[in-house]
PDB file of C-alpha atoms in Angstrom:
ATOM      1  CA  MET A   1     -13.654  27.345  -9.265  1.00 48.00           C
ATOM      2  CA  SER A   2     -11.836  30.730  -9.162  1.00 49.00           C
ATOM      3  CA  GLN A   3     -14.860  32.413  -7.535  1.00 51.00           C
ATOM      4  CA  ASP A   4     -15.267  29.806  -4.885  1.00 55.00           C
ATOM      5  CA  HIS A   5     -13.275  31.282  -1.904  1.00 61.00           C
ATOM      6  CA  SER A   6     -14.662  28.774   0.449  1.00 70.00           C
ATOM      7  CA  LEU A   7     -12.364  26.301  -1.277  1.00 74.00           C
ATOM      8  CA  ASN A   8      -9.349  28.557  -1.436  1.00 72.00           C
ATOM      9  CA  PRO A   9      -9.184  30.107   2.055  1.00 70.00           C
ATOM     10  CA  GLU A  10      -6.548  32.595   3.174  1.00 67.00           C
ATOM     11  CA  THR A  11      -5.393  30.143   5.837  1.00 71.00           C
ATOM     12  CA  MET A  12      -5.543  26.531   5.288  1.00 76.00           C
ATOM     13  CA  PRO A  13      -7.272  24.408   8.015  1.00 82.00           C
ATOM     14  CA  ASN A  14      -5.291  21.883   9.988  1.00 80.00           C
ATOM     15  CA  GLU A  15      -6.630  18.922   8.026  1.00 84.00           C
ATOM     16  CA  PRO A  16      -7.407  20.253   4.546  1.00 86.00           C
ATOM     17  CA  GLU A  17      -8.357  16.742   3.325  1.00 87.00           C
ATOM     18  CA  LYS A  18     -11.265  16.547   5.771  1.00 87.00           C
ATOM     19  CA  ALA A  19     -12.338  20.240   6.038  1.00 88.00           C
ATOM     20  CA  THR A  20     -15.179  19.988   3.534  1.00 90.00           C
ATOM     21  CA  LEU A  21     -18.281  17.513   3.594  1.00 92.00           C
ATOM     22  CA  GLU A  22     -16.995  16.245   0.149  1.00 91.00           C
ATOM     23  CA  GLY A  23     -13.692  15.553   1.683  1.00 92.00           C
ATOM     24  CA  LYS A  24     -14.953  13.668   4.651  1.00 92.00           C
ATOM     25  CA  ASN A  25     -17.228  11.523   2.259  1.00 94.00           C
ATOM     26  CA  LYS A  26     -14.299  10.689  -0.036  1.00 94.00           C
ATOM     27  CA  PHE A  27     -12.379   9.746   3.086  1.00 94.00           C
ATOM     28  CA  LEU A  28     -15.073   7.299   4.328  1.00 94.00           C
ATOM     29  CA  GLY A  29     -15.832   6.094   0.878  1.00 95.00           C
ATOM     30  CA  LEU A  30     -12.292   5.096   0.266  1.00 96.00           C
ATOM     31  CA  TRP A  31     -12.130   3.130   3.460  1.00 96.00           C
ATOM     32  CA  PHE A  32     -15.375   1.273   2.653  1.00 96.00           C
ATOM     33  CA  PHE A  33     -13.807   0.548  -0.735  1.00 96.00           C
ATOM     34  CA  LEU A  34     -10.614  -0.885   1.003  1.00 96.00           C
ATOM     35  CA  GLY A  35     -12.810  -3.017   3.111  1.00 96.00           C
ATOM     36  CA  GLY A  36     -14.245  -4.567  -0.027  1.00 95.00           C
ATOM     37  CA  GLU A  37     -10.747  -4.871  -1.541  1.00 96.00           C
ATOM     38  CA  THR A  38      -9.620  -6.826   1.465  1.00 96.00           C
ATOM     39  CA  VAL A  39     -12.284  -9.428   0.763  1.00 96.00           C
ATOM     40  CA  LEU A  40     -11.370  -9.454  -2.967  1.00 96.00           C
ATOM     41  CA  PHE A  41      -7.786 -10.129  -2.189  1.00 97.00           C
ATOM     42  CA  ALA A  42      -8.603 -12.680   0.607  1.00 96.00           C
ATOM     43  CA  SER A  43     -10.454 -14.835  -1.965  1.00 96.00           C
ATOM     44  CA  LEU A  44      -7.455 -14.647  -4.330  1.00 97.00           C
ATOM     45  CA  PHE A  45      -5.110 -15.520  -1.498  1.00 97.00           C
ATOM     46  CA  GLY A  46      -7.356 -18.483  -0.409  1.00 96.00           C
ATOM     47  CA  THR A  47      -7.484 -19.781  -3.978  1.00 95.00           C
ATOM     48  CA  TYR A  48      -3.711 -19.441  -4.251  1.00 96.00           C
ATOM     49  CA  LEU A  49      -3.131 -21.231  -0.955  1.00 94.00           C
ATOM     50  CA  ALA A  50      -5.357 -24.176  -2.112  1.00 94.00           C
ATOM     51  CA  LEU A  51      -3.672 -24.505  -5.402  1.00 94.00           C
ATOM     52  CA  ARG A  52      -0.091 -23.608  -4.661  1.00 91.00           C
ATOM     53  CA  ASN A  53       1.185 -27.108  -4.569  1.00 91.00           C
ATOM     54  CA  SER A  54      -0.722 -28.200  -7.758  1.00 91.00           C
ATOM     55  CA  ALA A  55       2.111 -27.635 -10.168  1.00 89.00           C
ATOM     56  CA  ALA A  56       1.063 -30.458 -12.496  1.00 88.00           C
ATOM     57  CA  ASP A  57       4.403 -31.198 -14.433  1.00 87.00           C
ATOM     58  CA  GLY A  58       5.306 -27.538 -14.586  1.00 86.00           C
ATOM     59  CA  PRO A  59       7.820 -25.639 -12.505  1.00 91.00           C
ATOM     60  CA  THR A  60       7.222 -25.526  -8.723  1.00 92.00           C
ATOM     61  CA  SER A  61       7.403 -22.418  -6.592  1.00 92.00           C
ATOM     62  CA  GLU A  62      10.718 -23.471  -5.230  1.00 90.00           C
ATOM     63  CA  GLU A  63      12.335 -23.749  -8.633  1.00 91.00           C
ATOM     64  CA  LEU A  64      10.885 -20.402  -9.784  1.00 92.00           C
ATOM     65  CA  PHE A  65      11.132 -17.824  -7.151  1.00 94.00           C
ATOM     66  CA  GLY A  66      14.298 -15.660  -6.625  1.00 92.00           C
ATOM     67  CA  LEU A  67      14.325 -13.907  -3.289  1.00 93.00           C
ATOM     68  CA  GLY A  68      16.659 -11.107  -4.523  1.00 95.00           C
ATOM     69  CA  LEU A  69      14.212  -9.619  -6.929  1.00 96.00           C
ATOM     70  CA  VAL A  70      11.387  -9.975  -4.553  1.00 96.00           C
ATOM     71  CA  PHE A  71      13.330  -8.332  -1.874  1.00 96.00           C
ATOM     72  CA  LEU A  72      14.151  -5.363  -4.151  1.00 97.00           C
ATOM     73  CA  MET A  73      10.403  -5.050  -5.071  1.00 97.00           C
ATOM     74  CA  THR A  74       9.465  -4.965  -1.479  1.00 97.00           C
ATOM     75  CA  ILE A  75      11.927  -2.241  -0.617  1.00 97.00           C
ATOM     76  CA  LEU A  76      10.815  -0.289  -3.710  1.00 97.00           C
ATOM     77  CA  LEU A  77       7.117  -0.395  -2.711  1.00 96.00           C
ATOM     78  CA  LEU A  78       7.678   0.063   1.052  1.00 96.00           C
ATOM     79  CA  THR A  79       9.814   3.183   0.187  1.00 96.00           C
ATOM     80  CA  SER A  80       7.134   4.494  -2.059  1.00 96.00           C
ATOM     81  CA  SER A  81       4.711   4.116   0.886  1.00 96.00           C
ATOM     82  CA  LEU A  82       6.997   6.372   2.933  1.00 96.00           C
ATOM     83  CA  THR A  83       7.400   9.002   0.239  1.00 96.00           C
ATOM     84  CA  SER A  84       3.730   9.258  -0.018  1.00 96.00           C
ATOM     85  CA  VAL A  85       3.600   9.872   3.661  1.00 95.00           C
ATOM     86  CA  TYR A  86       6.017  12.746   2.959  1.00 95.00           C
ATOM     87  CA  ALA A  87       3.778  14.086   0.263  1.00 96.00           C
ATOM     88  CA  MET A  88       0.853  14.080   2.788  1.00 95.00           C
ATOM     89  CA  TYR A  89       3.113  15.836   5.352  1.00 94.00           C
ATOM     90  CA  HIS A  90       3.800  18.681   2.966  1.00 93.00           C
ATOM     91  CA  MET A  91       0.095  18.784   2.102  1.00 92.00           C
ATOM     92  CA  LYS A  92      -0.691  19.277   5.684  1.00 90.00           C
ATOM     93  CA  ASN A  93       1.897  22.086   5.841  1.00 90.00           C
ATOM     94  CA  ASN A  94       0.252  23.522   2.788  1.00 89.00           C
ATOM     95  CA  ASN A  95       3.378  23.250   0.646  1.00 90.00           C
ATOM     96  CA  PHE A  96       2.216  22.328  -2.788  1.00 93.00           C
ATOM     97  CA  LYS A  97       5.515  22.271  -4.617  1.00 94.00           C
ATOM     98  CA  LYS A  98       7.182  19.865  -2.097  1.00 95.00           C
ATOM     99  CA  MET A  99       4.056  17.636  -2.081  1.00 95.00           C
ATOM    100  CA  GLN A 100       4.282  17.433  -5.949  1.00 96.00           C
ATOM    101  CA  VAL A 101       7.957  16.469  -5.677  1.00 97.00           C
ATOM    102  CA  TRP A 102       7.336  13.690  -3.177  1.00 97.00           C
ATOM    103  CA  LEU A 103       4.310  12.407  -5.203  1.00 97.00           C
ATOM    104  CA  GLY A 104       6.632  12.407  -8.270  1.00 97.00           C
ATOM    105  CA  ILE A 105       9.181  10.241  -6.332  1.00 97.00           C
ATOM    106  CA  THR A 106       6.339   8.010  -5.293  1.00 97.00           C
ATOM    107  CA  ALA A 107       5.289   7.490  -8.990  1.00 97.00           C
ATOM    108  CA  LEU A 108       8.895   6.744  -9.980  1.00 98.00           C
ATOM    109  CA  LEU A 109       9.172   4.072  -7.298  1.00 98.00           C
ATOM    110  CA  GLY A 110       5.926   2.526  -8.427  1.00 97.00           C
ATOM    111  CA  ILE A 111       7.124   2.522 -12.015  1.00 98.00           C
ATOM    112  CA  ALA A 112      10.340   0.846 -10.881  1.00 98.00           C
ATOM    113  CA  PHE A 113       8.306  -1.790  -8.917  1.00 98.00           C
ATOM    114  CA  LEU A 114       6.159  -2.405 -12.020  1.00 97.00           C
ATOM    115  CA  THR A 115       9.168  -2.840 -14.272  1.00 97.00           C
ATOM    116  CA  CYS A 116      10.535  -5.408 -11.867  1.00 97.00           C
ATOM    117  CA  GLU A 117       7.217  -7.261 -11.882  1.00 97.00           C
ATOM    118  CA  ILE A 118       7.122  -7.293 -15.765  1.00 97.00           C
ATOM    119  CA  TYR A 119      10.650  -8.502 -15.822  1.00 97.00           C
ATOM    120  CA  GLU A 120       9.856 -11.155 -13.390  1.00 97.00           C
ATOM    121  CA  PHE A 121       6.817 -12.378 -15.423  1.00 97.00           C
ATOM    122  CA  THR A 122       8.665 -12.487 -18.735  1.00 97.00           C
ATOM    123  CA  HIS A 123      11.514 -14.255 -17.010  1.00 96.00           C
ATOM    124  CA  TYR A 124       9.094 -16.994 -15.802  1.00 96.00           C
ATOM    125  CA  ILE A 125       7.400 -17.381 -19.212  1.00 96.00           C
ATOM    126  CA  THR A 126      10.580 -17.279 -21.425  1.00 96.00           C
ATOM    127  CA  GLU A 127      13.039 -19.190 -19.143  1.00 93.00           C
ATOM    128  CA  TYR A 128      10.808 -21.656 -17.531  1.00 94.00           C
ATOM    129  CA  GLY A 129       7.739 -21.811 -19.842  1.00 93.00           C
ATOM    130  CA  PHE A 130       5.659 -20.979 -16.743  1.00 94.00           C
ATOM    131  CA  THR A 131       2.505 -19.370 -17.865  1.00 93.00           C
ATOM    132  CA  PHE A 132      -1.118 -18.799 -16.691  1.00 93.00           C
ATOM    133  CA  ARG A 133      -2.013 -22.126 -18.375  1.00 92.00           C
ATOM    134  CA  SER A 134       0.848 -24.295 -17.121  1.00 91.00           C
ATOM    135  CA  SER A 135      -0.843 -25.633 -13.959  1.00 93.00           C
ATOM    136  CA  ALA A 136      -3.505 -24.695 -11.222  1.00 94.00           C
ATOM    137  CA  PHE A 137      -0.523 -23.177  -9.435  1.00 95.00           C
ATOM    138  CA  GLY A 138       0.331 -21.046 -12.371  1.00 95.00           C
ATOM    139  CA  SER A 139      -3.241 -19.756 -12.870  1.00 96.00           C
ATOM    140  CA  ALA A 140      -3.628 -18.877  -9.072  1.00 96.00           C
ATOM    141  CA  PHE A 141      -0.107 -17.201  -8.985  1.00 96.00           C
ATOM    142  CA  TYR A 142      -0.589 -14.988 -12.036  1.00 97.00           C
ATOM    143  CA  THR A 143      -4.058 -14.083 -10.909  1.00 97.00           C
ATOM    144  CA  LEU A 144      -3.105 -13.040  -7.458  1.00 97.00           C
ATOM    145  CA  VAL A 145       0.211 -11.306  -8.170  1.00 97.00           C
ATOM    146  CA  GLY A 146      -1.158  -9.911 -11.484  1.00 97.00           C
ATOM    147  CA  PHE A 147      -4.208  -8.450  -9.712  1.00 97.00           C
ATOM    148  CA  HIS A 148      -1.833  -6.562  -7.332  1.00 97.00           C
ATOM    149  CA  GLY A 149       0.244  -5.473 -10.246  1.00 97.00           C
ATOM    150  CA  GLY A 150      -3.000  -4.185 -11.895  1.00 97.00           C
ATOM    151  CA  HIS A 151      -3.774  -2.199  -8.719  1.00 97.00           C
ATOM    152  CA  VAL A 152      -0.272  -0.695  -8.914  1.00 98.00           C
ATOM    153  CA  THR A 153      -0.757   0.201 -12.509  1.00 97.00           C
ATOM    154  CA  PHE A 154      -4.207   1.771 -11.831  1.00 97.00           C
ATOM    155  CA  GLY A 155      -2.620   3.758  -8.795  1.00 97.00           C
ATOM    156  CA  LEU A 156       0.040   4.954 -11.131  1.00 97.00           C
ATOM    157  CA  PHE A 157      -2.475   6.278 -13.623  1.00 98.00           C
ATOM    158  CA  TRP A 158      -4.518   7.814 -10.757  1.00 97.00           C
ATOM    159  CA  LEU A 159      -1.469   9.502  -9.277  1.00 97.00           C
ATOM    160  CA  ILE A 160      -0.028  10.895 -12.594  1.00 97.00           C
ATOM    161  CA  GLY A 161      -3.613  12.066 -13.502  1.00 97.00           C
ATOM    162  CA  LEU A 162      -4.001  14.003 -10.216  1.00 96.00           C
ATOM    163  CA  MET A 163      -0.509  15.451 -10.403  1.00 96.00           C
ATOM    164  CA  ILE A 164      -1.010  16.817 -13.987  1.00 96.00           C
ATOM    165  CA  ARG A 165      -4.581  17.966 -13.562  1.00 95.00           C
ATOM    166  CA  ASN A 166      -3.719  19.954 -10.462  1.00 94.00           C
ATOM    167  CA  ALA A 167      -0.230  21.130 -11.497  1.00 93.00           C
ATOM    168  CA  LYS A 168      -1.393  24.684 -12.144  1.00 92.00           C
ATOM    169  CA  ARG A 169      -4.231  24.781  -9.683  1.00 90.00           C
ATOM    170  CA  GLY A 170      -2.154  24.441  -6.548  1.00 88.00           C
ATOM    171  CA  LEU A 171      -3.465  23.054  -3.319  1.00 89.00           C
ATOM    172  CA  ASN A 172      -6.881  23.808  -2.171  1.00 89.00           C
ATOM    173  CA  LEU A 173      -9.768  22.285  -0.183  1.00 90.00           C
ATOM    174  CA  TYR A 174     -11.192  20.795  -3.497  1.00 91.00           C
ATOM    175  CA  ASN A 175      -8.237  18.706  -4.357  1.00 91.00           C
ATOM    176  CA  ALA A 176      -6.594  18.014  -1.002  1.00 93.00           C
ATOM    177  CA  PRO A 177      -9.015  15.189  -0.259  1.00 94.00           C
ATOM    178  CA  LYS A 178      -8.168  13.661  -3.678  1.00 95.00           C
ATOM    179  CA  PHE A 179      -4.568  13.563  -2.909  1.00 95.00           C
ATOM    180  CA  ASN A 180      -5.283  12.078   0.528  1.00 95.00           C
ATOM    181  CA  THR A 181      -7.538   9.295  -0.906  1.00 96.00           C
ATOM    182  CA  PHE A 182      -4.848   8.421  -3.310  1.00 97.00           C
ATOM    183  CA  SER A 183      -2.241   8.092  -0.517  1.00 96.00           C
ATOM    184  CA  LEU A 184      -4.552   5.767   1.517  1.00 96.00           C
ATOM    185  CA  TYR A 185      -5.109   3.644  -1.549  1.00 97.00           C
ATOM    186  CA  TRP A 186      -1.303   3.410  -2.120  1.00 97.00           C
ATOM    187  CA  HIS A 187      -0.628   2.333   1.416  1.00 96.00           C
ATOM    188  CA  PHE A 188      -3.303  -0.328   0.913  1.00 96.00           C
ATOM    189  CA  ILE A 189      -1.538  -1.606  -2.179  1.00 96.00           C
ATOM    190  CA  ASP A 190       1.554  -1.832   0.043  1.00 96.00           C
ATOM    191  CA  VAL A 191      -0.332  -3.806   2.591  1.00 96.00           C
ATOM    192  CA  VAL A 192      -1.442  -6.320   0.108  1.00 97.00           C
ATOM    193  CA  TRP A 193       2.166  -6.666  -1.083  1.00 97.00           C
ATOM    194  CA  VAL A 194       3.327  -7.478   2.319  1.00 96.00           C
ATOM    195  CA  PHE A 195       0.994 -10.496   2.406  1.00 96.00           C
ATOM    196  CA  ILE A 196       2.074 -11.414  -1.154  1.00 97.00           C
ATOM    197  CA  PHE A 197       5.816 -11.488  -0.376  1.00 96.00           C
ATOM    198  CA  THR A 198       5.133 -13.403   2.773  1.00 96.00           C
ATOM    199  CA  VAL A 199       2.540 -15.855   1.503  1.00 95.00           C
ATOM    200  CA  VAL A 200       3.480 -16.286  -2.122  1.00 96.00           C
ATOM    201  CA  TYR A 201       7.334 -15.805  -2.162  1.00 96.00           C
ATOM    202  CA  LEU A 202       8.665 -16.668   1.303  1.00 95.00           C
ATOM    203  CA  MET A 203       6.272 -19.384   1.889  1.00 94.00           C
ATOM    204  CA  GLY A 204       6.836 -20.767  -1.690  1.00 93.00           C
ATOM    205  CA  LYS A 205      10.593 -20.848  -1.026  1.00 91.00           C
ATOM    206  CA  VAL A 206      10.042 -22.661   2.420  1.00 88.00           C
ATOM    207  CA  GLY A 207       7.808 -25.219   0.556  1.00 77.00           C
TER     208      GLY A 207
ATOM    209  CA  MET B   1      -7.173  32.021  -8.972  1.00 47.00           C
ATOM    210  CA  THR B   2      -5.372  29.986  -6.538  1.00 52.00           C
ATOM    211  CA  ASP B   3      -2.273  31.929  -6.112  1.00 49.00           C
ATOM    212  CA  ASN B   4      -2.369  31.961  -2.331  1.00 49.00           C
ATOM    213  CA  THR B   5      -1.712  28.281  -1.724  1.00 50.00           C
ATOM    214  CA  ASN B   6       1.953  28.108  -1.501  1.00 47.00           C
ATOM    215  CA  THR B   7       2.545  30.487   1.308  1.00 51.00           C
ATOM    216  CA  ASN B   8       2.900  27.944   4.138  1.00 52.00           C
ATOM    217  CA  GLN B   9       0.369  29.746   6.281  1.00 62.00           C
ATOM    218  CA  ILE B  10       0.071  27.228   8.967  1.00 69.00           C
ATOM    219  CA  ASP B  11       0.268  27.963  12.657  1.00 77.00           C
ATOM    220  CA  PRO B  12       3.549  26.981  14.322  1.00 82.00           C
ATOM    221  CA  PHE B  13       1.977  24.597  16.830  1.00 84.00           C
ATOM    222  CA  GLN B  14       0.314  22.597  13.993  1.00 84.00           C
ATOM    223  CA  LYS B  15       3.601  22.594  12.172  1.00 86.00           C
ATOM    224  CA  GLN B  16       5.379  21.160  15.243  1.00 89.00           C
ATOM    225  CA  LYS B  17       2.619  18.521  15.623  1.00 88.00           C
ATOM    226  CA  ASN B  18       2.982  17.546  11.975  1.00 88.00           C
ATOM    227  CA  LYS B  19       6.789  17.259  12.409  1.00 90.00           C
ATOM    228  CA  GLU B  20       6.409  14.938  15.490  1.00 91.00           C
ATOM    229  CA  GLU B  21       3.974  12.825  13.470  1.00 90.00           C
ATOM    230  CA  LEU B  22       6.493  12.606  10.806  1.00 92.00           C
ATOM    231  CA  LYS B  23       9.124  11.379  13.169  1.00 93.00           C
ATOM    232  CA  LYS B  24       6.782   8.516  14.344  1.00 92.00           C
ATOM    233  CA  HIS B  25       6.235   7.637  10.644  1.00 93.00           C
ATOM    234  CA  LEU B  26      10.002   7.417  10.155  1.00 94.00           C
ATOM    235  CA  ILE B  27      10.281   5.107  13.130  1.00 94.00           C
ATOM    236  CA  SER B  28       7.551   2.829  11.879  1.00 93.00           C
ATOM    237  CA  PHE B  29       9.014   2.797   8.472  1.00 95.00           C
ATOM    238  CA  ALA B  30      12.338   1.667  10.038  1.00 95.00           C
ATOM    239  CA  LEU B  31      10.681  -1.090  11.970  1.00 94.00           C
ATOM    240  CA  MET B  32       8.882  -2.312   8.768  1.00 95.00           C
ATOM    241  CA  ILE B  33      12.258  -2.458   7.064  1.00 95.00           C
ATOM    242  CA  VAL B  34      13.622  -4.452   9.898  1.00 95.00           C
ATOM    243  CA  PHE B  35      10.702  -6.947   9.957  1.00 95.00           C
ATOM    244  CA  THR B  36      11.067  -7.368   6.194  1.00 95.00           C
ATOM    245  CA  VAL B  37      14.776  -8.028   6.399  1.00 95.00           C
ATOM    246  CA  ILE B  38      14.393 -10.453   9.283  1.00 94.00           C
ATOM    247  CA  ALA B  39      11.569 -12.346   7.215  1.00 94.00           C
ATOM    248  CA  PHE B  40      13.821 -12.643   4.131  1.00 95.00           C
ATOM    249  CA  VAL B  41      16.949 -13.609   6.168  1.00 94.00           C
ATOM    250  CA  ILE B  42      15.157 -16.353   8.092  1.00 93.00           C
ATOM    251  CA  VAL B  43      13.886 -17.908   4.825  1.00 94.00           C
ATOM    252  CA  ALA B  44      17.007 -17.436   2.806  1.00 92.00           C
ATOM    253  CA  SER B  45      19.340 -18.905   5.477  1.00 90.00           C
ATOM    254  CA  GLU B  46      17.035 -21.953   5.782  1.00 86.00           C
ATOM    255  CA  SER B  47      18.049 -22.070   9.490  1.00 81.00           C
ATOM    256  CA  MET B  48      14.727 -22.913  10.876  1.00 82.00           C
ATOM    257  CA  GLU B  49      12.128 -25.608  10.559  1.00 86.00           C
ATOM    258  CA  LYS B  50       9.314 -25.153   8.295  1.00 83.00           C
ATOM    259  CA  MET B  51       6.803 -25.612  11.060  1.00 87.00           C
ATOM    260  CA  PHE B  52       8.164 -22.491  12.892  1.00 91.00           C
ATOM    261  CA  VAL B  53       9.035 -20.283   9.841  1.00 93.00           C
ATOM    262  CA  ILE B  54       5.673 -20.073   8.352  1.00 93.00           C
ATOM    263  CA  PRO B  55       3.809 -18.808  11.457  1.00 93.00           C
ATOM    264  CA  LEU B  56       6.754 -16.647  12.271  1.00 93.00           C
ATOM    265  CA  ILE B  57       6.747 -14.787   8.998  1.00 94.00           C
ATOM    266  CA  ILE B  58       3.001 -14.501   8.979  1.00 94.00           C
ATOM    267  CA  ILE B  59       3.027 -12.844  12.405  1.00 95.00           C
ATOM    268  CA  MET B  60       5.690 -10.422  11.210  1.00 94.00           C
ATOM    269  CA  ALA B  61       3.579  -9.608   8.240  1.00 95.00           C
ATOM    270  CA  VAL B  62       0.500  -8.908  10.399  1.00 95.00           C
ATOM    271  CA  VAL B  63       2.655  -6.609  12.613  1.00 94.00           C
ATOM    272  CA  GLN B  64       3.920  -4.753   9.618  1.00 93.00           C
ATOM    273  CA  VAL B  65       0.388  -4.313   8.263  1.00 94.00           C
ATOM    274  CA  GLY B  66      -0.672  -2.951  11.669  1.00 93.00           C
ATOM    275  CA  PHE B  67       2.023  -0.262  11.320  1.00 92.00           C
ATOM    276  CA  GLN B  68       0.760   0.594   7.828  1.00 92.00           C
ATOM    277  CA  PHE B  69      -2.811   0.907   9.182  1.00 93.00           C
ATOM    278  CA  TYR B  70      -2.366   2.654  12.410  1.00 93.00           C
ATOM    279  CA  TYR B  71       0.586   4.965  11.524  1.00 91.00           C
ATOM    280  CA  PHE B  72       0.791   5.489   7.755  1.00 91.00           C
ATOM    281  CA  MET B  73      -3.026   5.392   7.193  1.00 92.00           C
ATOM    282  CA  HIS B  74      -3.742   7.193  10.584  1.00 91.00           C
ATOM    283  CA  LEU B  75      -6.144   4.683  11.861  1.00 90.00           C
ATOM    284  CA  LYS B  76      -4.937   5.459  15.523  1.00 89.00           C
ATOM    285  CA  GLU B  77      -6.224   9.038  15.300  1.00 88.00           C
ATOM    286  CA  ARG B  78      -9.426  10.481  16.490  1.00 86.00           C
ATOM    287  CA  GLY B  79     -12.457  10.354  14.095  1.00 87.00           C
ATOM    288  CA  HIS B  80     -11.381   7.030  12.576  1.00 91.00           C
ATOM    289  CA  GLU B  81     -14.139   4.910  14.152  1.00 92.00           C
ATOM    290  CA  MET B  82     -16.035   4.386  10.798  1.00 92.00           C
ATOM    291  CA  PRO B  83     -12.888   3.562   8.802  1.00 93.00           C
ATOM    292  CA  ALA B  84     -11.971   1.042  11.608  1.00 94.00           C
ATOM    293  CA  VAL B  85     -15.384  -0.517  11.299  1.00 94.00           C
ATOM    294  CA  MET B  86     -15.152  -0.787   7.551  1.00 94.00           C
ATOM    295  CA  ILE B  87     -11.597  -2.202   7.492  1.00 95.00           C
ATOM    296  CA  TYR B  88     -12.285  -4.677  10.400  1.00 95.00           C
ATOM    297  CA  GLY B  89     -15.418  -5.609   8.737  1.00 95.00           C
ATOM    298  CA  GLY B  90     -13.415  -6.316   5.522  1.00 95.00           C
ATOM    299  CA  VAL B  91     -10.808  -8.247   7.574  1.00 96.00           C
ATOM    300  CA  TRP B  92     -13.592 -10.321   9.176  1.00 97.00           C
ATOM    301  CA  CYS B  93     -14.924 -11.258   5.784  1.00 96.00           C
ATOM    302  CA  ALA B  94     -11.466 -11.928   4.576  1.00 96.00           C
ATOM    303  CA  LEU B  95     -10.831 -14.361   7.456  1.00 96.00           C
ATOM    304  CA  LEU B  96     -14.235 -16.226   6.825  1.00 96.00           C
ATOM    305  CA  THR B  97     -13.288 -16.486   3.127  1.00 95.00           C
ATOM    306  CA  LEU B  98      -9.931 -17.999   3.890  1.00 95.00           C
ATOM    307  CA  ALA B  99     -11.377 -20.313   6.434  1.00 95.00           C
ATOM    308  CA  ALA B 100     -13.948 -21.400   4.021  1.00 94.00           C
ATOM    309  CA  LEU B 101     -11.603 -22.078   1.157  1.00 94.00           C
ATOM    310  CA  GLY B 102      -9.197 -23.740   3.504  1.00 92.00           C
ATOM    311  CA  VAL B 103     -12.021 -26.063   4.888  1.00 92.00           C
ATOM    312  CA  ILE B 104     -13.224 -27.172   1.395  1.00 92.00           C
ATOM    313  CA  THR B 105      -9.649 -27.763   0.381  1.00 89.00           C
ATOM    314  CA  TRP B 106      -8.192 -29.774   3.239  1.00 86.00           C
ATOM    315  CA  TRP B 107     -10.979 -31.034   5.417  1.00 78.00           C
TER     316      TRP B 107
END
């Protein structure tokens, strides 16, 4: 790496994330992946919509959901989307330290979101006895929301991995595309959450 | 090694452009928060009929997602034709999936 000056130019190009062929490919590849993810989540949403009233004798969505916690989770994830925008802003201005700081804040917000979700699930299981096996509604709920939580977890490992691996390397044309693909993925996770809080929680409260 | 990367060598024009871009992002973030708050308030206050609430909150979710895609994920910028094809291809498949699952459930 250290001999490769084409990846460490004196002046950074305007869009470091798309300045190399590899960067362009990563960018396109991630969007292709997101197209597929859309279909994956659509089938989970479709399943949930079909089964959301099949609560058997278990608790229903109106009894379970509390809007306060969901609102907090929404704000946490939405804010983490903005902080990753800030990180990409500093990447474009070639300011590695500030980018790392904002990515760190993004990771903390993601961890806070995940903590809320784990609390929520334990609350449902211990207080209401509402598990994956309670009813068709239970299975569909935990699959959909759990899949999203799994994506958040994966994103956190990805982000922390990127931050640690590149901590000493600084910003260059080799890793700028990596940070950029992560940020696109993270925004997409927020997109999915927007539909989850609308379709699962708000519609669940309306009935 | 990579010791020349924290020098902020970026031309002032580009820097200004990035700054204006960030301002737009802040505005779209504020709008997203507003949409979220409205959706939660409508549901929490139970002031509207179910028939109106559900379409309304879904429309607000779609608008919010539009902000995410076009501003936060830069879909509105030049050179995003292929990403748009891919994501709209995904959205099209998603709508078909939802329609199919809806039809076999409620028809």
